[in-house]
Amino acid sequence: MAAAGWDGPELEPRPELGMEPEPEPEPEPEPDPEPEAEPALAAELSARRSAEARRLVLSPRRLSGPLPAGLSQWFPALEVLDVSGTGLTEMGTELLSLPCLHTLLAKNNRLGGPGSLPKGLGQAPLARSLRVLNLSGNRFSEVPPALLQLRGLRSLSLGGNRLQGIPPDIQELHSLEFLYLGGNFITAIPPELAKLPSLRYLVLCDNKIQSIPPQLAQLHSLRSLSLHNNLLTYLPREILNLVHLDELSLRGNPLVVRFVRDLTYNPPSLQELAGRTVKTRNIPYTPSDLPESLVRYLSLASNCPNPKCGGVYFDSCVRQIKFVDFCGKYRLPLMHYLCSPECSSPFSSASQSSTSQSESDSEDEASVAAHRMQKVLLG
């Protein structure tokens, strides 16, 4: 099959950071297609039939869908299909009969209602062959579950839709390298997004995101992260662990402009106190000594970043924002998680020394990372 040795177009071209295209505007409601339009298209495509053709672009016209029946017979070797701007409201089952298709462009249509995508999409040969899917500028209010079964996808664009969130099952798209979700209504990033080992370009601009999960630092292949025009007030300090990150866009966020400390602190539970004791005193145990749930709980311990402390925490911690230098020009607020208020209390000379040391360590980390951050856009 042609898709197995895919040598078609590269992933959707990545724009220069800070100059990402504005989310594609939702097309204006169009009148229903003329009765003759779709039969005329079918006749036209039938006349253009070719067993060798690998690319097909349907010029913008007023259609409602689905794709014309017979398309897979007229173009059995089709690899690239562009139906952008045609007004489609559903793709139809004909899509399932294109086993070689690796690129599907369906921007600026009216997709998003029930039945927009055909049933059985995840079980069709297309689920293995499709590499690039662009559904930007449509009307999806959620990521269609069927898309999460397209395990071969490398590029997925759903910008300029009506998405309210990102489903945790996004982690199933293990091959994904490019993810564009800009221009939606997303308020939170699920930690599961960090389980995409191949992700290199992540665009989440022009949403309503208020915080970044620290797990995002596990995206070790990430090179470009676009977060501009959101509601961010701080970044997790773990972002410094993104060793391959070259570009970070943060403009248009209400990043804090002064040093802020949030000492809201819920006392640790008895389970957490016991877990801290086990971890800090290195009390030995084996999986056979404890219930599986406790073994798993103990594995989730996080180290306090205060180098003078040496403690750990699980669920109960103090959030503290520290500023660090990036590129010698910008001061970015990074979130620290401390094991207790004593680690940041200004009334304790020892802890104050620890805090100063921690600040110094953070700035050292940032300076080490600065040479990797070729572009940091804040305004």
GROMACS .gro file of C-alpha atoms in nm:
model
  379
    1MET     CA    1   0.000   0.000   0.000
    2ALA     CA    2   0.118   0.345  -0.079
    3ALA     CA    3   0.059   0.467   0.275
    4ALA     CA    4   0.296   0.211   0.424
    5GLY     CA    5   0.592   0.379   0.260
    6TRP     CA    6   0.458   0.727   0.306
    7ASP     CA    7   0.670   0.979   0.120
    8GLY     CA    8   0.405   1.241   0.071
    9PRO     CA    9   0.404   1.598   0.202
   10GLU     CA   10   0.568   1.675   0.531
   11LEU     CA   11   0.362   1.763   0.835
   12GLU     CA   12   0.162   2.081   0.810
   13PRO     CA   13   0.415   2.365   0.778
   14ARG     CA   14   0.491   2.523   1.113
   15PRO     CA   15   0.472   2.902   1.114
   16GLU     CA   16   0.733   3.113   1.284
   17LEU     CA   17   0.665   3.138   1.655
   18GLY     CA   18   0.478   3.450   1.753
   19MET     CA   19   0.337   3.471   1.401
   20GLU     CA   20   0.100   3.176   1.412
   21PRO     CA   21  -0.198   3.240   1.191
   22GLU     CA   22  -0.502   3.369   1.370
   23PRO     CA   23  -0.753   3.092   1.433
   24GLU     CA   24  -0.935   3.031   1.112
   25PRO     CA   25  -1.266   3.216   1.132
   26GLU     CA   26  -1.576   3.009   1.138
   27PRO     CA   27  -1.735   3.035   0.795
   28GLU     CA   28  -2.048   3.241   0.766
   29PRO     CA   29  -2.368   3.038   0.736
   30GLU     CA   30  -2.423   2.956   0.376
   31PRO     CA   31  -2.744   2.881   0.196
   32ASP     CA   32  -2.826   2.520   0.131
   33PRO     CA   33  -2.658   2.378  -0.176
   34GLU     CA   34  -2.841   2.396  -0.499
   35PRO     CA   35  -3.008   2.065  -0.582
   36GLU     CA   36  -2.793   2.025  -0.891
   37ALA     CA   37  -2.460   2.099  -0.719
   38GLU     CA   38  -2.378   1.759  -0.574
   39PRO     CA   39  -2.488   1.547  -0.873
   40ALA     CA   40  -2.286   1.781  -1.091
   41LEU     CA   41  -1.982   1.728  -0.870
   42ALA     CA   42  -2.024   1.352  -0.887
   43ALA     CA   43  -2.044   1.369  -1.263
   44GLU     CA   44  -1.737   1.591  -1.276
   45LEU     CA   45  -1.533   1.359  -1.054
   46SER     CA   46  -1.645   1.055  -1.247
   47ALA     CA   47  -1.521   1.220  -1.566
   48ARG     CA   48  -1.186   1.296  -1.398
   49ARG     CA   49  -1.143   0.942  -1.265
   50SER     CA   50  -0.790   0.815  -1.254
   51ALA     CA   51  -0.639   0.500  -1.109
   52GLU     CA   52  -0.307   0.685  -1.078
   53ALA     CA   53  -0.418   1.013  -0.918
   54ARG     CA   54  -0.282   1.058  -0.567
   55ARG     CA   55  -0.403   1.411  -0.486
   56LEU     CA   56  -0.750   1.563  -0.519
   57VAL     CA   57  -0.858   1.917  -0.431
   58LEU     CA   58  -1.227   2.003  -0.443
   59SER     CA   59  -1.258   2.372  -0.519
   60PRO     CA   60  -1.474   2.568  -0.275
   61ARG     CA   61  -1.840   2.525  -0.355
   62ARG     CA   62  -2.164   2.497  -0.167
   63LEU     CA   63  -2.201   2.136  -0.061
   64SER     CA   64  -2.362   1.973   0.238
   65GLY     CA   65  -2.205   1.630   0.216
   66PRO     CA   66  -2.138   1.354   0.233
   67LEU     CA   67  -1.848   1.291  -0.003
   68PRO     CA   68  -1.976   1.169  -0.338
   69ALA     CA   69  -2.041   0.794  -0.355
   70GLY     CA   70  -1.795   0.633  -0.592
   71LEU     CA   71  -1.500   0.854  -0.495
   72SER     CA   72  -1.296   0.556  -0.382
   73GLN     CA   73  -1.364   0.376  -0.710
   74TRP     CA   74  -1.273   0.673  -0.924
   75PHE     CA   75  -0.954   0.749  -0.726
   76PRO     CA   76  -0.843   0.422  -0.563
   77ALA     CA   77  -0.483   0.539  -0.505
   78LEU     CA   78  -0.577   0.872  -0.346
   79GLU     CA   79  -0.330   0.986  -0.079
   80VAL     CA   80  -0.416   1.355  -0.032
   81LEU     CA   81  -0.772   1.487  -0.019
   82ASP     CA   82  -0.853   1.857   0.030
   83VAL     CA   83  -1.220   1.944   0.085
   84SER     CA   84  -1.158   2.274   0.266
   85GLY     CA   85  -1.417   2.549   0.228
   86THR     CA   86  -1.675   2.329   0.063
   87GLY     CA   87  -1.937   2.370   0.336
   88LEU     CA   88  -1.945   2.002   0.428
   89THR     CA   89  -2.153   1.907   0.731
   90GLU     CA   90  -2.057   1.539   0.723
   91MET     CA   91  -1.782   1.333   0.565
   92GLY     CA   92  -1.982   1.019   0.493
   93THR     CA   93  -1.888   0.652   0.474
   94GLU     CA   94  -1.707   0.695   0.141
   95LEU     CA   95  -1.413   0.823   0.345
   96LEU     CA   96  -1.369   0.475   0.492
   97SER     CA   97  -1.303   0.332   0.147
   98LEU     CA   98  -0.982   0.529   0.086
   99PRO     CA   99  -0.718   0.291   0.226
  100CYS     CA  100  -0.416   0.487   0.095
  101LEU     CA  101  -0.522   0.830   0.224
  102HIS     CA  102  -0.256   0.986   0.447
  103THR     CA  103  -0.356   1.356   0.437
  104LEU     CA  104  -0.708   1.491   0.487
  105LEU     CA  105  -0.767   1.867   0.484
  106ALA     CA  106  -1.121   1.971   0.576
  107LYS     CA  107  -1.077   2.327   0.705
  108ASN     CA  108  -1.348   2.594   0.715
  109ASN     CA  109  -1.651   2.373   0.678
  110ARG     CA  110  -1.957   2.311   0.893
  111LEU     CA  111  -1.845   1.986   1.054
  112GLY     CA  112  -1.913   1.931   1.421
  113GLY     CA  113  -2.267   1.805   1.454
  114PRO     CA  114  -2.379   1.446   1.514
  115GLY     CA  115  -2.266   1.222   1.230
  116SER     CA  116  -1.996   1.458   1.104
  117LEU     CA  117  -1.750   1.171   1.100
  118PRO     CA  118  -1.846   0.825   0.979
  119LYS     CA  119  -1.903   0.540   1.222
  120GLY     CA  120  -1.629   0.280   1.220
  121LEU     CA  121  -1.354   0.533   1.150
  122GLY     CA  122  -1.128   0.380   1.411
  123GLN     CA  123  -1.164   0.032   1.262
  124ALA     CA  124  -1.115   0.129   0.896
  125PRO     CA  125  -0.780   0.100   0.711
  126LEU     CA  126  -0.776   0.481   0.727
  127ALA     CA  127  -0.703   0.458   1.101
  128ARG     CA  128  -0.360   0.318   1.012
  129SER     CA  129  -0.283   0.517   0.698
  130LEU     CA  130  -0.387   0.873   0.797
  131ARG     CA  131  -0.093   1.091   0.904
  132VAL     CA  132  -0.218   1.452   0.869
  133LEU     CA  133  -0.569   1.569   0.965
  134ASN     CA  134  -0.677   1.933   0.958
  135LEU     CA  135  -1.026   2.014   1.087
  136SER     CA  136  -0.963   2.377   1.183
  137GLY     CA  137  -1.239   2.633   1.138
  138ASN     CA  138  -1.528   2.396   1.200
  139ARG     CA  139  -1.787   2.363   1.478
  140PHE     CA  140  -1.661   2.086   1.703
  141SER     CA  141  -1.738   2.143   2.072
  142GLU     CA  142  -1.531   1.841   2.175
  143VAL     CA  143  -1.257   1.632   2.022
  144PRO     CA  144  -1.448   1.352   1.847
  145PRO     CA  145  -1.371   1.019   2.020
  146ALA     CA  146  -1.324   0.858   1.679
  147LEU     CA  147  -1.019   1.077   1.616
  148LEU     CA  148  -0.847   0.932   1.920
  149GLN     CA  149  -0.844   0.595   1.745
  150LEU     CA  150  -0.635   0.724   1.454
  151ARG     CA  151  -0.316   0.587   1.605
  152GLY     CA  152  -0.099   0.674   1.303
  153LEU     CA  153  -0.167   1.051   1.317
  154ARG     CA  154   0.139   1.274   1.321
  155SER     CA  155  -0.034   1.609   1.276
  156LEU     CA  156  -0.375   1.709   1.416
  157SER     CA  157  -0.525   2.058   1.376
  158LEU     CA  158  -0.850   2.157   1.547
  159GLY     CA  159  -0.793   2.532   1.574
  160GLY     CA  160  -1.081   2.778   1.557
  161ASN     CA  161  -1.349   2.536   1.674
  162ARG     CA  162  -1.558   2.544   1.993
  163LEU     CA  163  -1.359   2.299   2.203
  164GLN     CA  164  -1.415   2.328   2.578
  165GLY     CA  165  -1.137   2.091   2.680
  166ILE     CA  166  -0.881   1.829   2.584
  167PRO     CA  167  -0.981   1.467   2.654
  168PRO     CA  168  -0.739   1.260   2.865
  169ASP     CA  169  -0.749   0.993   2.593
  170ILE     CA  170  -0.541   1.225   2.374
  171GLN     CA  171  -0.256   1.017   2.515
  172GLU     CA  172  -0.357   0.736   2.278
  173LEU     CA  173  -0.213   0.928   1.980
  174HIS     CA  174   0.141   0.806   2.044
  175SER     CA  175   0.276   0.910   1.702
  176LEU     CA  176   0.155   1.271   1.723
  177GLU     CA  177   0.423   1.531   1.649
  178PHE     CA  178   0.216   1.845   1.580
  179LEU     CA  179  -0.095   1.945   1.777
  180TYR     CA  180  -0.280   2.271   1.700
  181LEU     CA  181  -0.567   2.359   1.934
  182GLY     CA  182  -0.545   2.738   1.921
  183GLY     CA  183  -0.852   2.960   1.910
  184ASN     CA  184  -1.089   2.751   2.121
  185PHE     CA  185  -1.237   2.778   2.472
  186ILE     CA  186  -1.005   2.536   2.650
  187THR     CA  187  -0.962   2.612   3.021
  188ALA     CA  188  -0.730   2.334   3.138
  189ILE     CA  189  -0.460   2.101   3.007
  190PRO     CA  190  -0.491   1.739   3.118
  191PRO     CA  191  -0.171   1.580   3.258
  192GLU     CA  192  -0.223   1.297   3.010
  193LEU     CA  193  -0.109   1.529   2.732
  194ALA     CA  194   0.242   1.473   2.865
  195LYS     CA  195   0.224   1.110   2.752
  196LEU     CA  196   0.281   1.194   2.386
  197PRO     CA  197   0.646   1.092   2.344
  198SER     CA  198   0.687   1.226   1.989
  199LEU     CA  199   0.516   1.564   2.030
  200ARG     CA  200   0.741   1.843   1.899
  201TYR     CA  201   0.506   2.136   1.834
  202LEU     CA  202   0.219   2.223   2.068
  203VAL     CA  203  -0.004   2.524   1.995
  204LEU     CA  204  -0.255   2.619   2.267
  205CYS     CA  205  -0.273   2.993   2.204
  206ASP     CA  206  -0.594   3.200   2.220
  207ASN     CA  207  -0.773   2.988   2.478
  208LYS     CA  208  -0.869   3.039   2.844
  209ILE     CA  209  -0.598   2.830   3.008
  210GLN     CA  210  -0.509   2.938   3.361
  211SER     CA  211  -0.229   2.700   3.455
  212ILE     CA  212   0.017   2.453   3.307
  213PRO     CA  213   0.046   2.108   3.467
  214PRO     CA  214   0.403   2.031   3.578
  215GLN     CA  215   0.374   1.697   3.398
  216LEU     CA  216   0.416   1.885   3.073
  217ALA     CA  217   0.790   1.877   3.146
  218GLN     CA  218   0.778   1.510   3.046
  219LEU     CA  219   0.739   1.611   2.680
  220HIS     CA  220   1.107   1.554   2.614
  221SER     CA  221   1.073   1.594   2.236
  222LEU     CA  222   0.894   1.931   2.257
  223ARG     CA  223   1.065   2.208   2.062
  224SER     CA  224   0.796   2.476   2.037
  225LEU     CA  225   0.524   2.570   2.286
  226SER     CA  226   0.272   2.844   2.203
  227LEU     CA  227   0.071   2.966   2.503
  228HIS     CA  228   0.007   3.329   2.413
  229ASN     CA  229  -0.328   3.498   2.477
  230ASN     CA  230  -0.439   3.279   2.767
  231LEU     CA  231  -0.495   3.350   3.138
  232LEU     CA  232  -0.163   3.229   3.278
  233THR     CA  233  -0.030   3.395   3.592
  234TYR     CA  234   0.269   3.165   3.646
  235LEU     CA  235   0.458   2.869   3.498
  236PRO     CA  236   0.563   2.549   3.674
  237ARG     CA  237   0.935   2.543   3.750
  238GLU     CA  238   0.949   2.201   3.583
  239ILE     CA  239   0.928   2.375   3.246
  240LEU     CA  240   1.304   2.421   3.275
  241ASN     CA  241   1.335   2.046   3.222
  242LEU     CA  242   1.218   2.074   2.862
  243VAL     CA  243   1.569   2.024   2.732
  244HIS     CA  244   1.485   2.054   2.362
  245LEU     CA  245   1.250   2.352   2.389
  246ASP     CA  246   1.370   2.628   2.155
  247GLU     CA  247   1.062   2.850   2.137
  248LEU     CA  248   0.815   2.960   2.402
  249SER     CA  249   0.541   3.214   2.336
  250LEU     CA  250   0.375   3.377   2.640
  251ARG     CA  251   0.258   3.720   2.527
  252GLY     CA  252  -0.092   3.827   2.615
  253ASN     CA  253  -0.102   3.647   2.952
  254PRO     CA  254  -0.155   3.816   3.292
  255LEU     CA  255   0.180   3.686   3.418
  256VAL     CA  256   0.237   3.826   3.765
  257VAL     CA  257   0.436   4.149   3.771
  258ARG     CA  258   0.552   4.133   4.132
  259PHE     CA  259   0.681   3.869   4.367
  260VAL     CA  260   0.381   3.673   4.497
  261ARG     CA  261   0.363   3.402   4.759
  262ASP     CA  262   0.064   3.181   4.811
  263LEU     CA  263   0.090   3.019   5.154
  264THR     CA  264  -0.246   2.849   5.144
  265TYR     CA  265  -0.166   2.524   5.312
  266ASN     CA  266  -0.379   2.223   5.400
  267PRO     CA  267  -0.219   2.018   5.680
  268PRO     CA  268  -0.104   1.675   5.562
  269SER     CA  269  -0.320   1.373   5.632
  270LEU     CA  270  -0.205   1.090   5.859
  271GLN     CA  271  -0.134   0.884   5.549
  272GLU     CA  272   0.085   1.159   5.409
  273LEU     CA  273   0.270   1.203   5.737
  274ALA     CA  274   0.340   0.831   5.748
  275GLY     CA  275   0.450   0.834   5.384
  276ARG     CA  276   0.684   1.128   5.445
  277THR     CA  277   0.842   0.939   5.735
  278VAL     CA  278   0.896   0.628   5.525
  279LYS     CA  279   1.058   0.825   5.244
  280THR     CA  280   1.271   1.069   5.444
  281ARG     CA  281   1.403   0.800   5.681
  282ASN     CA  282   1.453   0.550   5.399
  283ILE     CA  283   1.254   0.283   5.581
  284PRO     CA  284   1.287  -0.029   5.364
  285TYR     CA  285   0.979  -0.207   5.230
  286THR     CA  286   0.888  -0.445   4.951
  287PRO     CA  287   0.567  -0.475   4.748
  288SER     CA  288   0.477  -0.780   4.951
  289ASP     CA  289   0.486  -0.576   5.275
  290LEU     CA  290   0.216  -0.325   5.178
  291PRO     CA  291  -0.110  -0.312   4.982
  292GLU     CA  292  -0.063  -0.225   4.616
  293SER     CA  293  -0.241   0.111   4.665
  294LEU     CA  294   0.012   0.219   4.930
  295VAL     CA  295   0.307   0.109   4.720
  296ARG     CA  296   0.172   0.319   4.436
  297TYR     CA  297   0.112   0.611   4.674
  298LEU     CA  298   0.470   0.602   4.802
  299SER     CA  299   0.599   0.608   4.446
  300LEU     CA  300   0.432   0.947   4.393
  301ALA     CA  301   0.648   1.133   4.645
  302SER     CA  302   0.792   1.463   4.520
  303ASN     CA  303   1.113   1.613   4.656
  304CYS     CA  304   1.098   1.957   4.817
  305PRO     CA  305   1.306   2.194   4.597
  306ASN     CA  306   1.456   2.365   4.903
  307PRO     CA  307   1.811   2.222   4.911
  308LYS     CA  308   1.832   2.276   5.290
  309CYS     CA  309   1.521   2.073   5.354
  310GLY     CA  310   1.552   1.726   5.204
  311GLY     CA  311   1.183   1.659   5.268
  312VAL     CA  312   0.915   1.515   5.045
  313TYR     CA  313   0.546   1.575   4.993
  314PHE     CA  314   0.251   1.399   4.831
  315ASP     CA  315  -0.071   1.602   4.822
  316SER     CA  316  -0.010   1.868   5.086
  317CYS     CA  317   0.232   2.141   4.981
  318VAL     CA  318   0.289   2.516   4.977
  319ARG     CA  319   0.280   2.692   4.643
  320GLN     CA  320   0.538   2.964   4.594
  321ILE     CA  321   0.608   3.176   4.288
  322LYS     CA  322   0.968   3.271   4.211
  323PHE     CA  323   1.104   3.482   3.931
  324VAL     CA  324   1.389   3.355   3.718
  325ASP     CA  325   1.586   3.511   3.434
  326PHE     CA  326   1.537   3.395   3.076
  327CYS     CA  327   1.773   3.504   2.805
  328GLY     CA  328   1.904   3.781   3.033
  329LYS     CA  329   1.606   3.995   2.942
  330TYR     CA  330   1.283   3.855   3.085
  331ARG     CA  331   1.185   3.759   3.438
  332LEU     CA  332   0.940   3.470   3.432
  333PRO     CA  333   0.731   3.357   3.730
  334LEU     CA  334   0.783   2.986   3.793
  335MET     CA  335   0.583   2.787   4.044
  336HIS     CA  336   0.762   2.601   4.324
  337TYR     CA  337   0.598   2.343   4.546
  338LEU     CA  338   0.743   2.327   4.900
  339CYS     CA  339   0.674   2.059   5.157
  340SER     CA  340   0.573   2.301   5.437
  341PRO     CA  341   0.541   2.672   5.523
  342GLU     CA  342   0.866   2.652   5.720
  343CYS     CA  343   1.054   2.614   5.391
  344SER     CA  344   0.951   2.966   5.289
  345SER     CA  345   0.884   3.149   5.615
  346PRO     CA  346   1.068   3.486   5.629
  347PHE     CA  347   1.066   3.471   6.009
  348SER     CA  348   1.313   3.186   6.026
  349SER     CA  349   1.669   3.279   5.945
  350ALA     CA  350   1.746   2.922   5.852
  351SER     CA  351   1.450   2.895   5.622
  352GLN     CA  352   1.516   3.244   5.486
  353SER     CA  353   1.864   3.128   5.396
  354SER     CA  354   1.711   2.820   5.240
  355THR     CA  355   1.471   3.031   5.040
  356SER     CA  356   1.749   3.254   4.915
  357GLN     CA  357   1.948   2.949   4.820
  358SER     CA  358   1.645   2.805   4.647
  359GLU     CA  359   1.599   3.128   4.452
  360SER     CA  360   1.962   3.118   4.353
  361ASP     CA  361   1.933   2.757   4.246
  362SER     CA  362   1.625   2.839   4.038
  363GLU     CA  363   1.804   3.123   3.866
  364ASP     CA  364   2.103   2.898   3.802
  365GLU     CA  365   1.870   2.645   3.645
  366ALA     CA  366   1.718   2.916   3.431
  367SER     CA  367   2.055   3.044   3.316
  368VAL     CA  368   2.154   2.693   3.214
  369ALA     CA  369   1.829   2.664   3.019
  370ALA     CA  370   1.854   3.013   2.869
  371HIS     CA  371   2.083   2.915   2.584
  372ARG     CA  372   1.823   2.661   2.477
  373MET     CA  373   1.542   2.915   2.476
  374GLN     CA  374   1.613   3.083   2.146
  375LYS     CA  375   1.283   3.269   2.142
  376VAL     CA  376   1.085   3.376   2.445
  377LEU     CA  377   0.803   3.604   2.340
  378LEU     CA  378   0.624   3.797   2.614
  379GLY     CA  379   0.495   4.100   2.431
   0.00000   0.00000   0.00000
